[in-house]
Amino acid sequence: HDLMSRELFGPIVGLIRALNIHEAAITGDRLVTHSAADAYYLALLDRIARQEGRLLAAEAEAAVVGMLGLIVQEDQVFVRADLRRHGYVSDLVVDAAWRGKGVGRLLIGEAERLTREKGLKRLVIGVMAGNAGAERLYGELGFSVYAKAMMKPL
């Protein structure tokens, strides 16, 4: 698919907006407008282009029901050279009606395959503190906590 086509643009922006709404309920700091989701989608496409990435779209019943952004990141020089470059899931969202039906698992499985195909040995995914469903899924798929970011409002 052409990632900028109307065929995918609208549904993926809708998924991004749904993720923003979901995370806004957890963090209170997300913009939930259509224009914010539009802007993020364009920024995501740019990030994917710059960082050897891919945008994966899951389709079912002639509709986009999930998406995953995958990029290649590089850790600092203090990380072993053979592990420094890794796949990173920048975004994963599944339409609410399709959650619990294996769409997220399928997308992560494809991200793992693509990461291995690049010769990389690690796949990293972030999870918002308080997003218990995502944390549970990632744990079931073999992810474990590697680092935690902590934030203090000032």
CSV table of C-alpha atoms in Angstrom, one decimal:
chain,number,residue,atom,x,y,z
A,1,HIS,CA,0.0,0.0,0.0
A,2,ASP,CA,1.0,3.6,-0.5
A,3,LEU,CA,1.2,4.9,3.0
A,4,MET,CA,0.0,8.3,2.0
A,5,SER,CA,-3.0,7.0,0.1
A,6,ARG,CA,-6.5,8.0,1.3
A,7,GLU,CA,-7.2,4.3,1.6
A,8,LEU,CA,-4.8,4.0,4.5
A,9,PHE,CA,-4.4,7.6,5.7
A,10,GLY,CA,-7.9,8.0,7.2
A,11,PRO,CA,-8.0,4.6,9.0
A,12,ILE,CA,-4.4,4.9,10.4
A,13,VAL,CA,-5.0,8.4,11.6
A,14,GLY,CA,-8.2,7.1,13.2
A,15,LEU,CA,-6.2,4.5,15.0
A,16,ILE,CA,-3.6,7.0,16.1
A,17,ARG,CA,-6.3,9.3,17.5
A,18,ALA,CA,-7.9,6.3,19.3
A,19,LEU,CA,-4.5,5.6,20.9
A,20,ASN,CA,-4.1,9.3,21.9
A,21,ILE,CA,-7.6,9.2,23.5
A,22,HIS,CA,-6.7,6.0,25.3
A,23,GLU,CA,-3.3,7.3,26.6
A,24,ALA,CA,-4.9,10.7,27.5
A,25,ALA,CA,-7.0,8.9,30.0
A,26,ILE,CA,-3.9,7.4,31.5
A,27,THR,CA,-1.5,10.4,31.3
A,28,GLY,CA,-3.7,13.5,30.9
A,29,ASP,CA,-1.2,15.0,28.5
A,30,ARG,CA,-2.2,13.7,25.0
A,31,LEU,CA,-3.8,15.9,22.3
A,32,VAL,CA,-6.9,14.1,21.1
A,33,THR,CA,-7.8,16.1,18.0
A,34,HIS,CA,-7.9,14.8,14.5
A,35,SER,CA,-5.3,17.5,13.5
A,36,ALA,CA,-2.9,16.2,16.2
A,37,ALA,CA,-3.3,12.6,14.9
A,38,ASP,CA,-2.8,13.8,11.3
A,39,ALA,CA,0.4,15.6,12.3
A,40,TYR,CA,1.7,12.6,14.2
A,41,TYR,CA,1.1,10.3,11.3
A,42,LEU,CA,3.1,12.5,9.0
A,43,ALA,CA,5.9,12.7,11.6
A,44,LEU,CA,5.8,8.9,12.0
A,45,LEU,CA,6.2,8.4,8.3
A,46,ASP,CA,9.2,10.8,8.3
A,47,ARG,CA,10.7,8.9,11.3
A,48,ILE,CA,10.2,5.5,9.6
A,49,ALA,CA,11.9,6.9,6.4
A,50,ARG,CA,14.9,8.2,8.4
A,51,GLN,CA,15.3,5.1,10.6
A,52,GLU,CA,15.1,2.1,8.3
A,53,GLY,CA,11.5,1.5,9.4
A,54,ARG,CA,8.3,0.1,8.3
A,55,LEU,CA,4.6,0.8,9.0
A,56,LEU,CA,2.6,-2.3,9.2
A,57,ALA,CA,-1.1,-2.3,8.8
A,58,ALA,CA,-3.3,-5.3,9.8
A,59,GLU,CA,-6.4,-5.6,7.7
A,60,ALA,CA,-9.6,-7.7,8.3
A,61,GLU,CA,-13.0,-7.6,6.7
A,62,ALA,CA,-11.7,-5.0,4.2
A,63,ALA,CA,-10.7,-2.6,7.0
A,64,VAL,CA,-7.5,-1.5,8.7
A,65,VAL,CA,-7.9,-2.9,12.2
A,66,GLY,CA,-4.4,-2.3,13.6
A,67,MET,CA,-1.0,-0.7,12.9
A,68,LEU,CA,2.5,-0.9,14.1
A,69,GLY,CA,5.4,1.5,13.6
A,70,LEU,CA,8.9,-0.2,13.5
A,71,ILE,CA,12.2,1.6,13.4
A,72,VAL,CA,15.8,0.8,14.0
A,73,GLN,CA,17.4,2.5,16.9
A,74,GLU,CA,21.0,2.6,18.2
A,75,ASP,CA,21.9,2.6,21.9
A,76,GLN,CA,24.8,4.4,23.4
A,77,VAL,CA,28.4,3.2,23.0
A,78,PHE,CA,28.4,1.6,26.4
A,79,VAL,CA,26.0,-1.1,25.1
A,80,ARG,CA,27.8,-4.1,23.6
A,81,ALA,CA,28.3,-3.5,19.8
A,82,ASP,CA,26.5,-6.6,18.8
A,83,LEU,CA,23.4,-5.5,20.6
A,84,ARG,CA,23.6,-1.7,20.1
A,85,ARG,CA,21.3,-1.6,17.0
A,86,HIS,CA,17.9,-2.9,17.6
A,87,GLY,CA,14.3,-2.9,16.4
A,88,TYR,CA,12.0,-0.6,18.2
A,89,VAL,CA,8.2,-0.7,18.1
A,90,SER,CA,7.4,3.0,18.1
A,91,ASP,CA,3.6,2.6,17.9
A,92,LEU,CA,1.1,-0.3,18.2
A,93,VAL,CA,-2.6,0.1,18.2
A,94,VAL,CA,-5.5,-2.2,17.5
A,95,ASP,CA,-9.0,-1.1,16.9
A,96,ALA,CA,-11.1,-1.6,20.1
A,97,ALA,CA,-13.5,-4.0,18.3
A,98,TRP,CA,-10.5,-6.2,17.4
A,99,ARG,CA,-8.6,-6.3,20.6
A,100,GLY,CA,-8.1,-9.8,22.1
A,101,LYS,CA,-8.3,-11.4,18.7
A,102,GLY,CA,-4.6,-11.8,18.0
A,103,VAL,CA,-4.1,-8.7,15.8
A,104,GLY,CA,-1.4,-7.2,18.2
A,105,ARG,CA,0.3,-10.6,18.4
A,106,LEU,CA,0.3,-10.9,14.6
A,107,LEU,CA,1.8,-7.4,14.2
A,108,ILE,CA,4.5,-8.0,16.8
A,109,GLY,CA,5.3,-11.3,15.2
A,110,GLU,CA,5.9,-9.5,11.9
A,111,ALA,CA,8.0,-6.9,13.6
A,112,GLU,CA,10.1,-9.7,15.1
A,113,ARG,CA,10.5,-11.3,11.7
A,114,LEU,CA,11.6,-8.0,10.1
A,115,THR,CA,14.0,-7.2,12.9
A,116,ARG,CA,15.6,-10.6,12.6
A,117,GLU,CA,15.8,-10.2,8.8
A,118,LYS,CA,18.0,-7.1,9.4
A,119,GLY,CA,20.3,-9.2,11.5
A,120,LEU,CA,19.3,-7.5,14.8
A,121,LYS,CA,19.1,-9.4,18.0
A,122,ARG,CA,16.7,-7.3,20.1
A,123,LEU,CA,13.2,-5.8,19.7
A,124,VAL,CA,12.2,-3.1,22.2
A,125,ILE,CA,8.7,-1.8,22.8
A,126,GLY,CA,7.6,1.0,25.2
A,127,VAL,CA,4.5,0.8,27.3
A,128,MET,CA,2.8,3.7,29.1
A,129,ALA,CA,2.7,3.2,32.8
A,130,GLY,CA,-0.9,2.3,33.7
A,131,ASN,CA,-1.6,0.5,30.4
A,132,ALA,CA,-2.1,-2.9,32.0
A,133,GLY,CA,-3.6,-4.6,28.9
A,134,ALA,CA,-0.6,-3.7,26.7
A,135,GLU,CA,1.9,-4.6,29.5
A,136,ARG,CA,0.2,-8.0,30.0
A,137,LEU,CA,0.3,-8.7,26.2
A,138,TYR,CA,3.9,-7.8,25.9
A,139,GLY,CA,4.9,-10.0,28.8
A,140,GLU,CA,3.0,-12.9,27.3
A,141,LEU,CA,5.0,-12.4,24.1
A,142,GLY,CA,8.3,-12.6,25.9
A,143,PHE,CA,9.1,-8.9,26.6
A,144,SER,CA,10.5,-8.0,30.0
A,145,VAL,CA,11.2,-4.7,31.7
A,146,TYR,CA,14.6,-3.4,30.6
A,147,ALA,CA,14.5,0.2,31.7
A,148,LYS,CA,11.9,2.6,33.2
A,149,ALA,CA,11.5,6.2,32.5
A,150,MET,CA,10.3,8.3,35.4
A,151,MET,CA,8.7,11.7,35.2
A,152,LYS,CA,8.2,14.5,37.7
A,153,PRO,CA,5.8,17.4,36.9
A,154,LEU,CA,7.4,20.8,37.6
